[in-house]
């Protein structure tokens, strides 16, 4: 029996949650070149606009993908028809939105004429709304639609991805920043580029690329959000300005993270493989992990009394700053 996915205890309460998601190509074969990576990036942005979730960081490699996803709650009062149609258009195009708009209008007219019910209107809207602001639905839509495109292109059938995607709960602030940097450093670890900004199909490469402002804005907004998580900012917003850009680059290239006394050691951590980031169940402060532990008690043995476990091995420079729900070697 497949093990139940780790989900934050406050899921559905109106509070956002962050997950590090990883999916690998079947047989881990190197199937993605520049065209495939670019299509993944474009499709990811379309699903992002449709779902209402926020991509904080990502990287598309030749045989796997990473997405640091913030699952945001729907706005208070819900999604009105105008916003819903805009979201549908982002994923299905103008034609798809027009068809859905006609269906929605027909349902509303039926209510006015007495031949339909309000429930039918809500059921029509729910076909899309139930797929929004949800971790599994975001990844399902993204991976399935990319598979459909890839299979048509390659004249193949069947699964493209290994099993289900993996996910780890990530607390905001330090943990989110470290994981974002870990994701953006994938092509550096693989020896593809010496500088993460030179890799086009990643959040940092996109944010610092030569495309127009409109094209790079989603990547910049995601990384700015990462750098502002857990901190008091004016209006609750962190902009991608020179200060934010410099701070994130220092984290990428020098391992400089506020509150960590040995940035050089963290630099080595981020440039190696860290199992906690992809299989730790949940990572964050000690208090955060204990909260997740208490809400997910059935996942652990009866003798375990605490949830937080110190990072070990390659991840040991993070000990006492970022903790894990699973005891892994690093």
Coordinates of C-alpha atoms in Angstrom, one line a residue, residues 48-304:
X48 CA 0.6 28.3 -11.8
X49 CA -1.7 31.0 -13.1
X50 CA -4.6 28.5 -13.4
X51 CA -4.2 27.0 -9.9
X52 CA -3.6 30.1 -7.8
X53 CA -0.5 28.4 -6.3
X54 CA 2.8 30.1 -6.4
X55 CA 6.1 28.6 -7.8
X56 CA 8.8 29.9 -5.5
X57 CA 11.7 28.1 -7.1
X58 CA 12.1 25.4 -9.8
X59 CA 14.7 23.6 -11.9
X60 CA 14.1 21.4 -15.0
X61 CA 17.0 18.9 -15.5
X62 CA 17.4 16.3 -18.2
X63 CA 15.9 13.5 -16.1
X64 CA 14.0 15.1 -13.2
X65 CA 12.3 18.3 -12.1
X66 CA 12.2 20.2 -8.8
X67 CA 9.4 22.7 -7.8
X68 CA 9.2 24.6 -4.5
X69 CA 5.5 25.3 -4.4
X70 CA 3.5 27.5 -2.1
X71 CA 0.0 26.3 -1.9
X72 CA -1.9 29.5 -1.2
X73 CA -5.5 29.6 0.0
X74 CA -8.3 31.0 -2.1
X75 CA -9.0 34.7 -1.5
X76 CA -11.6 35.4 1.1
X77 CA -14.9 35.4 -0.6
X78 CA -13.8 32.9 -3.2
X79 CA -13.1 33.2 -6.9
X80 CA -15.6 35.2 -8.9
X81 CA -16.6 34.3 -12.5
X82 CA -14.3 36.9 -14.1
X83 CA -11.2 35.6 -12.2
X84 CA -12.2 32.0 -12.9
X85 CA -12.4 32.6 -16.6
X86 CA -9.0 34.3 -16.6
X87 CA -7.5 31.3 -14.9
X88 CA -9.2 28.8 -17.3
X89 CA -7.8 30.9 -20.2
X90 CA -4.3 30.6 -18.8
X91 CA -4.3 26.8 -19.1
X92 CA -6.9 26.1 -21.8
X93 CA -6.5 29.1 -24.0
X94 CA -9.0 31.7 -25.1
X95 CA -11.1 29.1 -26.9
X96 CA -11.3 26.8 -23.8
X97 CA -12.3 29.8 -21.7
X98 CA -15.0 30.8 -24.1
X99 CA -16.6 27.3 -24.1
X100 CA -16.5 27.2 -20.3
X101 CA -18.0 30.7 -20.1
X102 CA -20.8 29.7 -22.4
X103 CA -21.5 26.7 -20.2
X104 CA -21.5 28.8 -17.1
X105 CA -23.8 31.4 -18.6
X106 CA -26.2 28.7 -19.8
X107 CA -26.3 27.4 -16.2
X108 CA -27.1 30.8 -14.8
X109 CA -29.8 31.5 -17.4
X110 CA -31.4 28.2 -16.5
X111 CA -31.6 29.4 -12.9
X112 CA -33.3 32.6 -14.0
X113 CA -35.8 30.8 -16.2
X114 CA -36.6 28.3 -13.5
X115 CA -35.3 25.2 -15.4
X116 CA -32.1 24.9 -13.4
X117 CA -30.8 25.2 -9.9
X118 CA -28.1 27.2 -8.2
X119 CA -26.4 23.9 -7.3
X120 CA -25.9 23.3 -11.1
X121 CA -24.1 26.6 -11.4
X122 CA -21.8 25.8 -8.5
X123 CA -21.1 22.3 -9.9
X124 CA -20.1 23.9 -13.2
X125 CA -17.7 26.2 -11.4
X126 CA -16.4 23.4 -9.2
X127 CA -15.1 21.5 -12.2
X128 CA -12.2 23.9 -12.1
X129 CA -12.3 25.3 -8.6
X130 CA -11.6 21.9 -7.0
X131 CA -8.4 21.7 -9.0
X132 CA -7.1 25.0 -7.6
X133 CA -5.1 25.8 -4.5
X134 CA -4.2 22.2 -4.1
X135 CA -0.7 20.5 -4.1
X136 CA -1.7 17.2 -5.7
X137 CA -3.9 18.8 -8.3
X138 CA -1.1 21.2 -9.3
X139 CA 1.4 18.5 -9.8
X140 CA -1.1 16.1 -11.4
X141 CA -2.1 18.7 -14.0
X142 CA 1.5 19.8 -14.7
X143 CA 3.0 16.3 -15.0
X144 CA 0.0 14.9 -17.0
X145 CA -0.1 17.7 -19.5
X146 CA 3.6 17.6 -20.0
X147 CA 3.4 13.9 -20.5
X148 CA 0.7 14.3 -23.2
X149 CA 2.8 16.9 -25.0
X150 CA 6.0 14.8 -24.7
X151 CA 4.3 11.6 -25.9
X152 CA 2.8 13.3 -29.0
X153 CA 6.2 14.8 -29.8
X154 CA 8.1 11.5 -29.4
X155 CA 5.3 9.2 -30.8
X156 CA 5.2 7.2 -27.6
X157 CA 2.7 6.0 -25.1
X158 CA 2.7 5.2 -21.4
X159 CA 4.1 6.8 -18.2
X160 CA 6.9 9.3 -18.4
X161 CA 7.4 9.8 -14.7
X162 CA 8.5 7.3 -12.0
X163 CA 5.6 6.5 -9.7
X164 CA 4.1 9.6 -7.9
X165 CA 6.0 12.7 -7.3
X166 CA 7.8 13.1 -4.0
X167 CA 7.2 16.0 -1.6
X168 CA 8.6 17.4 1.6
X169 CA 6.9 20.0 3.8
X170 CA 9.1 23.1 4.1
X171 CA 8.7 25.8 6.7
X172 CA 9.1 29.4 5.6
X173 CA 12.1 31.6 6.3
X174 CA 15.5 29.7 6.6
X175 CA 14.3 26.3 5.4
X176 CA 12.6 27.7 2.3
X177 CA 15.6 29.8 1.4
X178 CA 18.0 26.9 1.7
X179 CA 15.8 24.6 -0.4
X180 CA 15.3 27.3 -3.1
X181 CA 19.1 27.6 -3.3
X182 CA 19.5 23.9 -3.4
X183 CA 17.1 23.7 -6.3
X184 CA 18.8 26.5 -8.3
X185 CA 22.2 24.8 -7.7
X186 CA 21.2 21.6 -9.4
X187 CA 22.9 22.4 -12.7
X188 CA 26.1 23.4 -10.8
X189 CA 26.1 20.1 -8.9
X190 CA 25.7 18.3 -12.2
X191 CA 28.7 20.1 -13.7
X192 CA 26.5 21.7 -16.5
X193 CA 27.3 25.3 -15.6
X194 CA 29.7 27.0 -13.2
X195 CA 27.2 29.8 -12.3
X196 CA 23.5 29.0 -11.6
X197 CA 22.5 32.2 -13.4
X198 CA 23.8 30.6 -16.7
X199 CA 21.2 27.8 -16.6
X200 CA 18.1 29.0 -18.3
X201 CA 15.5 26.5 -17.0
X202 CA 15.7 27.4 -13.3
X203 CA 14.1 30.1 -11.2
X204 CA 17.4 32.0 -10.8
X205 CA 18.4 31.6 -14.4
X206 CA 14.9 32.9 -15.4
X207 CA 15.0 35.7 -12.9
X208 CA 18.3 37.0 -14.1
X209 CA 17.9 36.2 -17.8
X210 CA 17.8 38.6 -20.7
X211 CA 14.1 38.2 -21.4
X212 CA 11.8 41.2 -21.0
X213 CA 10.5 42.3 -17.6
X214 CA 7.1 40.6 -18.1
X215 CA 8.7 37.3 -18.9
X216 CA 11.1 37.2 -15.9
X217 CA 8.6 38.7 -13.4
X218 CA 7.1 35.3 -12.2
X219 CA 10.6 34.0 -11.3
X220 CA 11.6 37.2 -9.6
X221 CA 8.4 37.3 -7.6
X222 CA 8.9 33.7 -6.5
X223 CA 12.4 34.2 -5.3
X224 CA 11.5 37.6 -3.7
X225 CA 8.8 35.8 -1.8
X226 CA 11.3 33.2 -0.6
X227 CA 13.7 35.9 0.6
X228 CA 10.9 37.7 2.5
X229 CA 9.3 34.7 4.1
X230 CA 9.0 34.8 7.9
X231 CA 10.1 38.5 8.0
X232 CA 8.2 41.7 8.5
X233 CA 8.2 43.7 5.3
X234 CA 6.4 46.8 4.3
X235 CA 3.0 45.8 3.1
X236 CA 4.0 42.1 3.5
X237 CA 5.8 42.2 0.1
X238 CA 9.5 41.7 -0.7
X239 CA 10.4 43.1 -4.1
X240 CA 13.2 41.7 -6.4
X241 CA 15.5 44.7 -6.0
X242 CA 19.2 44.9 -5.9
X243 CA 19.4 44.1 -2.2
X244 CA 17.2 41.0 -2.5
X245 CA 19.1 39.8 -5.6
X246 CA 22.4 40.3 -3.9
X247 CA 21.3 38.4 -0.8
X248 CA 20.1 35.4 -2.8
X249 CA 23.2 35.3 -4.9
X250 CA 25.3 35.3 -1.8
X251 CA 23.3 32.3 -0.6
X252 CA 23.9 30.6 -3.9
X253 CA 27.6 31.3 -4.4
X254 CA 28.9 31.7 -0.8
X255 CA 26.4 29.8 1.3
X256 CA 25.6 32.9 3.4
X257 CA 22.5 32.4 5.4
X258 CA 21.5 34.7 8.3
X259 CA 21.8 32.9 11.6
X260 CA 24.4 30.4 10.4
X261 CA 27.9 31.0 11.7
X262 CA 29.8 29.0 9.1
X263 CA 28.7 30.0 5.6
X264 CA 31.5 28.2 3.9
X265 CA 30.3 24.8 5.2
X266 CA 26.8 25.6 4.0
X267 CA 28.2 26.3 0.6
X268 CA 29.6 22.7 0.5
X269 CA 26.2 21.5 1.7
X270 CA 24.2 23.2 -1.1
X271 CA 26.6 21.9 -3.7
X272 CA 26.1 18.3 -2.7
X273 CA 23.2 15.9 -2.5
X274 CA 21.1 16.3 0.7
X275 CA 18.5 13.6 1.3
X276 CA 16.7 15.6 3.9
X277 CA 15.6 18.1 1.2
X278 CA 13.9 15.4 -0.8
X279 CA 13.0 12.7 1.7
X280 CA 12.9 14.4 5.1
X281 CA 9.1 14.4 5.4
X282 CA 9.2 17.9 6.7
X283 CA 12.0 20.4 7.3
X284 CA 12.1 23.6 9.3
X285 CA 12.6 24.9 12.8
X286 CA 12.5 22.6 15.8
X287 CA 9.1 24.0 16.8
X288 CA 7.7 23.6 13.3
X289 CA 8.7 20.0 13.1
X290 CA 7.2 19.2 16.5
X291 CA 3.9 20.7 15.4
X292 CA 4.0 18.5 12.3
X293 CA 5.0 15.5 14.4
X294 CA 2.1 15.9 16.8
X295 CA -0.4 16.2 14.0
X296 CA 1.1 13.2 12.1
X297 CA 1.7 10.9 15.1
X298 CA 0.4 7.8 13.3
X299 CA 3.4 7.9 10.9
X300 CA 5.9 7.2 13.7
X301 CA 6.6 4.3 16.1
X302 CA 5.0 4.2 19.5
X303 CA 8.4 4.7 21.3
X304 CA 9.2 7.9 19.5

